[in-house]
XYZ file of C-alpha atoms in Angstrom:
410
model
C 18.200 -67.062 -64.535
C 15.920 -65.559 -61.866
C 14.850 -67.843 -58.999
C 11.121 -68.491 -58.722
C 9.378 -66.554 -55.879
C 5.824 -67.598 -55.685
C 3.028 -68.450 -53.107
C 4.853 -71.689 -51.981
C 8.030 -69.643 -51.128
C 6.453 -68.457 -47.902
C 6.890 -70.773 -44.929
C 6.516 -70.579 -41.150
C 8.857 -72.018 -38.484
C 7.127 -74.196 -36.068
C 7.805 -75.645 -32.605
C 11.381 -75.679 -31.361
C 12.645 -74.459 -34.706
C 11.334 -71.013 -33.919
C 14.214 -70.643 -31.403
C 16.654 -73.267 -32.694
C 16.963 -71.682 -36.115
C 16.940 -68.025 -34.950
C 18.309 -67.980 -31.381
C 19.655 -64.448 -31.870
C 15.957 -63.117 -31.972
C 15.312 -64.234 -28.459
C 18.816 -64.203 -26.870
C 20.375 -61.385 -28.787
C 23.182 -63.521 -30.257
C 23.865 -67.042 -31.221
C 27.358 -66.681 -29.767
C 28.432 -66.997 -26.166
C 26.519 -63.845 -25.211
C 23.270 -65.404 -26.288
C 24.128 -68.715 -24.367
C 24.864 -66.661 -21.302
C 21.466 -64.812 -21.635
C 19.705 -68.145 -21.917
C 21.207 -69.028 -18.471
C 19.946 -65.884 -17.050
C 16.395 -66.674 -18.279
C 16.100 -69.716 -15.950
C 17.881 -67.914 -13.026
C 15.490 -64.899 -13.262
C 12.471 -67.179 -12.678
C 14.057 -68.368 -9.406
C 14.888 -64.781 -8.403
C 11.330 -63.644 -8.919
C 10.177 -66.371 -6.579
C 12.652 -65.452 -3.945
C 11.820 -61.766 -4.268
C 8.151 -62.483 -3.539
C 9.178 -64.087 -0.289
C 9.392 -67.837 -1.340
C 12.858 -69.081 -0.561
C 15.943 -67.189 0.450
C 18.623 -69.273 -1.314
C 19.271 -69.957 -4.847
C 21.914 -72.526 -6.042
C 23.511 -72.352 -9.462
C 25.824 -75.253 -10.601
C 28.270 -75.089 -13.339
C 29.185 -78.518 -14.552
C 32.391 -79.436 -16.732
C 30.278 -80.797 -19.547
C 28.858 -77.194 -19.899
C 25.418 -78.151 -18.395
C 23.832 -75.765 -15.978
C 21.458 -76.348 -12.869
C 19.394 -73.810 -11.176
C 17.690 -74.792 -7.860
C 15.265 -72.601 -5.905
C 13.107 -73.165 -2.832
C 10.007 -71.246 -4.097
C 6.431 -72.562 -4.660
C 7.318 -74.876 -7.427
C 6.320 -74.318 -10.977
C 2.648 -75.275 -11.496
C 2.709 -77.994 -14.263
C -0.544 -79.833 -13.905
C -3.691 -79.430 -16.078
C -4.932 -75.885 -16.692
C -8.686 -75.865 -17.135
C -8.766 -72.318 -18.420
C -6.318 -72.833 -21.172
C -7.400 -76.530 -21.815
C -3.699 -77.628 -21.675
C -1.046 -78.839 -19.136
C 0.847 -75.919 -17.615
C 4.176 -77.703 -18.265
C 3.361 -77.463 -22.005
C 2.647 -73.708 -21.585
C 5.724 -72.975 -19.622
C 8.309 -75.225 -21.440
C 6.818 -75.564 -24.888
C 4.903 -72.429 -25.774
C 6.400 -68.995 -26.467
C 4.542 -66.134 -24.809
C 2.856 -68.081 -22.097
C 3.475 -67.574 -18.269
C 2.273 -66.217 -15.067
C 3.633 -62.704 -15.179
C 1.257 -60.858 -17.499
C -0.728 -59.323 -14.703
C 2.034 -57.453 -12.766
C 0.190 -54.212 -12.724
C -3.191 -55.532 -11.579
C -2.340 -57.859 -8.548
C -0.962 -60.778 -10.374
C 1.526 -63.516 -8.912
C 4.446 -61.238 -9.288
C 4.471 -57.401 -8.492
C 7.975 -56.782 -9.882
C 9.455 -59.462 -12.063
C 12.574 -59.948 -14.253
C 10.553 -62.053 -16.705
C 7.692 -60.350 -18.532
C 7.316 -61.871 -21.933
C 6.750 -65.609 -21.244
C 9.682 -66.526 -23.441
C 12.550 -67.596 -21.130
C 11.929 -71.126 -20.000
C 10.417 -72.194 -23.366
C 13.192 -70.586 -25.300
C 15.853 -72.043 -23.207
C 14.271 -75.434 -23.249
C 14.014 -75.282 -27.072
C 17.742 -74.261 -27.378
C 19.000 -77.171 -25.113
C 20.552 -80.465 -25.962
C 18.539 -81.742 -23.054
C 16.675 -80.335 -20.147
C 15.627 -82.059 -17.005
C 12.994 -80.459 -14.675
C 12.172 -81.540 -11.092
C 9.483 -79.814 -9.160
C 8.376 -80.300 -5.507
C 4.825 -78.984 -4.672
C 1.503 -80.083 -3.324
C 2.973 -83.223 -1.789
C 4.171 -84.489 -5.225
C 7.486 -84.773 -7.020
C 6.966 -83.817 -10.751
C 9.577 -84.627 -13.426
C 10.002 -83.750 -17.076
C 12.609 -84.583 -19.530
C 13.244 -82.842 -22.982
C 15.683 -83.561 -25.776
C 16.317 -80.849 -28.536
C 13.074 -79.125 -27.846
C 10.925 -82.162 -27.735
C 9.405 -83.647 -24.558
C 10.202 -87.283 -23.884
C 7.864 -89.423 -21.668
C 5.377 -86.785 -20.676
C 4.893 -85.672 -16.974
C 5.849 -87.954 -14.221
C 4.133 -87.379 -11.015
C 5.027 -89.182 -7.700
C 3.682 -88.854 -4.367
C 6.560 -87.325 -2.307
C 6.954 -86.078 1.230
C 9.055 -83.204 0.699
C 10.479 -80.986 3.414
C 10.307 -77.889 1.160
C 8.893 -76.864 -2.218
C 10.938 -75.670 -5.145
C 12.112 -76.177 -8.652
C 15.315 -77.614 -9.991
C 16.262 -77.368 -13.690
C 19.354 -78.893 -15.291
C 20.046 -78.347 -18.966
C 22.833 -78.268 -21.509
C 22.885 -75.532 -24.127
C 23.036 -77.050 -27.614
C 26.024 -76.580 -29.976
C 23.620 -76.952 -32.832
C 21.976 -73.719 -31.638
C 24.876 -71.738 -30.093
C 28.279 -71.420 -31.630
C 29.658 -71.656 -28.159
C 28.420 -73.055 -24.824
C 31.447 -72.787 -22.447
C 30.119 -69.986 -20.254
C 33.240 -68.677 -18.284
C 33.296 -69.074 -14.530
C 33.861 -65.424 -14.138
C 30.485 -64.709 -15.932
C 28.657 -66.795 -13.369
C 30.522 -64.953 -10.508
C 29.640 -61.607 -11.993
C 25.937 -62.316 -12.527
C 25.323 -63.899 -9.132
C 27.156 -61.108 -7.246
C 25.090 -58.484 -9.051
C 21.861 -60.279 -8.216
C 22.994 -60.538 -4.532
C 23.587 -56.798 -4.627
C 20.165 -55.730 -5.811
C 18.275 -58.553 -3.877
C 19.173 -57.958 -0.137
C 18.580 -60.897 2.068
C 18.752 -63.542 -0.820
C 21.867 -65.879 -0.821
C 23.240 -67.069 -4.030
C 25.400 -70.140 -3.924
C 27.478 -70.831 -7.090
C 28.981 -74.453 -7.337
C 31.622 -75.084 -9.930
C 32.605 -78.590 -10.826
C 36.448 -79.338 -10.696
C 38.425 -81.748 -12.804
C 38.351 -84.381 -9.960
C 34.480 -84.152 -9.669
C 34.361 -82.150 -6.529
C 32.752 -78.744 -6.323
C 34.143 -75.390 -5.286
C 31.562 -72.916 -3.728
C 31.153 -69.190 -3.975
C 28.756 -67.426 -1.747
C 27.109 -63.927 -2.560
C 25.098 -62.123 0.093
C 24.495 -58.391 0.713
C 22.407 -57.775 3.723
C 21.986 -53.992 2.913
C 22.019 -54.367 -0.868
C 23.375 -51.483 -2.913
C 24.549 -49.491 0.101
C 26.946 -52.376 1.115
C 28.029 -52.704 -2.400
C 28.978 -49.071 -2.822
C 30.879 -49.238 0.473
C 32.731 -52.170 -1.072
C 33.445 -50.418 -4.174
C 34.684 -47.383 -2.417
C 37.118 -49.480 -0.460
C 37.364 -46.902 2.424
C 38.704 -44.187 0.115
C 35.512 -42.138 -0.136
C 35.723 -38.377 -0.285
C 32.160 -38.288 1.261
C 30.146 -40.822 3.178
C 27.848 -43.235 1.350
C 24.379 -41.837 0.957
C 21.244 -44.092 0.523
C 18.097 -42.733 -0.663
C 14.689 -44.373 -1.792
C 11.225 -43.449 -2.924
C 8.132 -44.773 -4.463
C 6.046 -43.115 -7.160
C 2.821 -43.918 -9.239
C 2.351 -42.461 -12.677
C 2.126 -43.248 -16.294
C 4.249 -42.959 -19.481
C 1.568 -41.344 -21.600
C -1.838 -39.759 -20.843
C -3.774 -42.497 -22.426
C -1.872 -45.375 -20.650
C -2.564 -46.767 -17.159
C -0.698 -45.890 -13.945
C 2.013 -48.099 -12.673
C 4.142 -48.209 -9.604
C 8.004 -47.470 -9.426
C 10.335 -48.070 -6.548
C 13.665 -46.504 -6.802
C 16.810 -46.535 -4.620
C 20.192 -45.007 -5.046
C 23.461 -45.351 -3.122
C 26.307 -43.067 -3.895
C 29.525 -41.349 -2.745
C 32.296 -39.329 -4.171
C 35.671 -40.819 -4.428
C 38.928 -39.508 -6.089
C 40.493 -42.920 -6.773
C 37.439 -45.223 -7.941
C 34.520 -44.272 -10.156
C 31.739 -46.645 -10.900
C 28.131 -46.245 -12.114
C 25.767 -49.156 -12.454
C 21.930 -49.407 -12.864
C 19.534 -52.281 -12.225
C 15.852 -52.622 -13.009
C 13.716 -55.478 -11.667
C 17.136 -57.067 -10.891
C 18.388 -56.990 -14.441
C 21.670 -55.189 -14.955
C 21.248 -52.443 -17.357
C 24.512 -52.409 -19.260
C 23.322 -49.286 -21.308
C 21.181 -47.661 -18.530
C 18.425 -45.888 -20.573
C 15.991 -43.989 -18.474
C 17.849 -44.092 -15.131
C 21.192 -42.972 -16.715
C 19.387 -40.005 -18.319
C 17.856 -39.067 -14.913
C 21.221 -39.342 -13.047
C 22.968 -37.216 -15.681
C 20.350 -34.572 -15.576
C 19.902 -34.450 -11.891
C 23.514 -34.371 -10.773
C 24.584 -31.768 -13.272
C 21.597 -29.694 -12.342
C 22.346 -29.846 -8.600
C 25.970 -29.249 -8.731
C 25.686 -26.485 -11.125
C 23.096 -24.724 -9.032
C 25.458 -24.993 -6.046
C 28.424 -23.595 -7.917
C 26.344 -20.687 -9.125
C 24.619 -19.852 -5.832
C 28.150 -19.924 -4.039
C 30.128 -18.067 -6.885
C 32.498 -20.755 -7.450
C 32.683 -20.399 -11.247
C 35.258 -18.100 -12.638
C 34.060 -15.224 -14.787
C 32.673 -16.330 -18.070
C 33.425 -20.073 -17.096
C 31.352 -22.721 -18.756
C 29.157 -24.977 -16.668
C 30.126 -28.391 -15.479
C 29.446 -31.398 -17.587
C 28.573 -34.935 -16.248
C 31.880 -36.349 -17.184
C 33.422 -33.875 -14.611
C 31.066 -35.426 -12.000
C 31.442 -38.963 -13.118
C 35.235 -38.939 -12.700
C 34.645 -38.876 -8.902
C 31.300 -40.677 -8.467
C 30.444 -44.114 -7.354
C 26.743 -44.634 -7.803
C 24.472 -47.719 -7.919
C 20.760 -47.396 -8.815
C 18.180 -50.060 -8.371
C 14.625 -49.677 -9.511
C 11.487 -51.914 -9.740
C 8.357 -51.238 -11.678
C 5.009 -52.998 -12.445
C 5.208 -51.979 -16.032
C 8.634 -51.889 -17.920
C 9.592 -50.983 -21.346
C 12.912 -52.681 -22.116
C 14.852 -51.555 -25.137
C 14.813 -55.286 -26.332
C 14.575 -58.680 -25.046
C 18.093 -58.766 -23.762
C 16.951 -56.121 -21.006
C 20.143 -53.924 -21.180
C 18.285 -50.647 -21.112
C 14.863 -49.429 -20.200
C 12.919 -46.621 -21.997
C 10.116 -45.617 -19.631
C 9.478 -41.853 -19.677
C 7.667 -41.875 -16.301
C 10.595 -43.655 -14.597
C 13.012 -41.219 -16.110
C 10.867 -38.078 -15.117
C 10.238 -39.370 -11.541
C 13.875 -40.186 -10.965
C 15.072 -36.915 -12.196
C 12.624 -35.013 -9.919
C 13.565 -37.134 -6.923
C 17.346 -37.023 -7.424
C 17.296 -33.187 -7.986
C 15.225 -32.642 -4.748
C 17.428 -35.099 -2.628
C 20.678 -33.762 -3.932
C 19.494 -30.187 -3.061
C 18.629 -31.275 0.582
C 21.886 -33.146 0.892
C 23.902 -30.160 -0.150
C 21.959 -27.859 2.333
C 22.216 -30.225 5.331
C 25.851 -31.341 4.642
C 27.630 -28.260 3.769
C 31.051 -29.766 4.136
C 30.368 -32.676 1.860
C 28.823 -30.070 -0.668
C 32.028 -28.065 -0.669
C 34.252 -31.151 -1.105
C 32.036 -32.422 -3.973
C 31.800 -29.216 -5.809
C 35.364 -28.286 -5.408
C 36.455 -31.703 -6.773
C 34.211 -31.453 -9.704
C 35.630 -27.944 -10.639
C 39.111 -29.350 -10.324
C 37.968 -32.349 -12.673
C 36.276 -29.856 -15.116
C 39.399 -27.481 -15.408
C 41.723 -30.469 -15.850
C 39.637 -31.703 -18.645
C 39.363 -28.296 -20.284
C 43.173 -27.889 -19.989
C 43.765 -31.377 -21.587
C 41.341 -30.513 -24.350
C 43.158 -27.155 -25.174
C 46.451 -29.056 -25.187
C 45.130 -31.673 -27.549
C 43.640 -29.153 -29.889
C 46.709 -27.003 -30.110
C 48.835 -30.089 -30.664
C 46.386 -31.132 -33.468
C 46.754 -27.674 -34.977
C 50.470 -27.839 -34.825
C 50.598 -31.191 -36.619
C 48.097 -29.964 -39.167
C 50.009 -26.780 -39.807
C-alpha cells in the first residue's frame, strides 16, 4: 500500500531544531568532525576581535566533562536592544541564523577581514549545545545569558560592574543528542591553536586542559613573525635554501559585473631535501583542500622553474617538463591570505574558490620567483638541480613500475 503524500506532508523545522536535527548541514558532520567545527565557530569570533586590534590574548579551556570555554579581551559582544532590528542583539547573535555584524566587510564594516561571514556560528553552536553560558564585559556592565538545548533560560541579566577590561567568555557543552561524539581530542585543540598563532602574529593563544585531579596544564602558542617563523620551525635547520618571505596587496573582482574587493597575501617558503610541507590559510581558516591558493602555487612554481631550466639548458634532449610533484618533494611553503570578499567551497571553510585571488596570486608568485632566481643565482641552481633529480627519480620509478606490471600481466 502506498503512503499518502499530500499537502500536509510538507513541514518546516523551526528554532533550535533547524540545527539540532540536521547538524551536518551547518558543521559538515554530526560526528566528532562536526563537533570540532562547532568549537572553531566560537573561537573564530574571538580571533576576529583580536585581529582587529582588540585584545592580544585568547584563552581556550578544555574541561574533563567535554565542555569548552573561550575567553577573549575584545570589545565584548553587543547584546542590548537593537532599534534598527527591533530585537535584542543577544537574540540575533545566539538565537537567529544568518544574523551578525560581519556582512559589510567590503564596505567599511566592523571587520575588514573575518573568519565568520555567514552569521551562523554562534547561533548554531548554541543550538547544538546541552548548555551554554555567556558572560560579557562592556560599557561598565556585566551581561550574562544561560541557554539549555537551544532555549534561553532567564533572559538577559545586566549588572553594573567595574571591569578592568572588556571581553567575552563563553562556556558550553556540545550535546550528545546532536553529535554522535563530543570528546574532542587534546591534540586537535593543540593543532588548531598552533595554526591560529602561526597566521595571527602577535596574538597569544593559551590552551588550558583540565586534568583528573582538577588542576590545569597550559600550552602557549605565539609566533612573533607568523608564517616565516613557522617555516623555519618546519625546516628545522635542514633547509637547502634560506627562508623567503613575500607579501602583497591587490584589488580586483571575480567577475566583470561584481564589485572590487581587497586581497592581502603572504607566502613563506624554502627548499628542503628532508622535510616537505605545504599549508594554506585564508582569513585565518586552515584550507585543508586549498582551492585557489593551491592552484596558484602549482601554476607559478612549475612555470618559474620550467622557465629557468629551459633558459639555462638544463633539460636533456627531448626531456619532458617538470611537474609540481617534483617541486613539492623538496618544498616547504605556507601561504596566508586575507580578503574582504570570500567564496568558500562550503560552510566548513576547507577551500576557497575566488578566481581573482587565484589569478592575483599566480601573477604575484610568478613575478617574485623570477626576481628571486635572478637575484639569487646560487639558490636557483640548487633548487632547479634538486627538482631535476626528483623528476628523474620519479620517472625511473614509474618506468620500473610499468615494466614490472607488464611482466606480471604477461
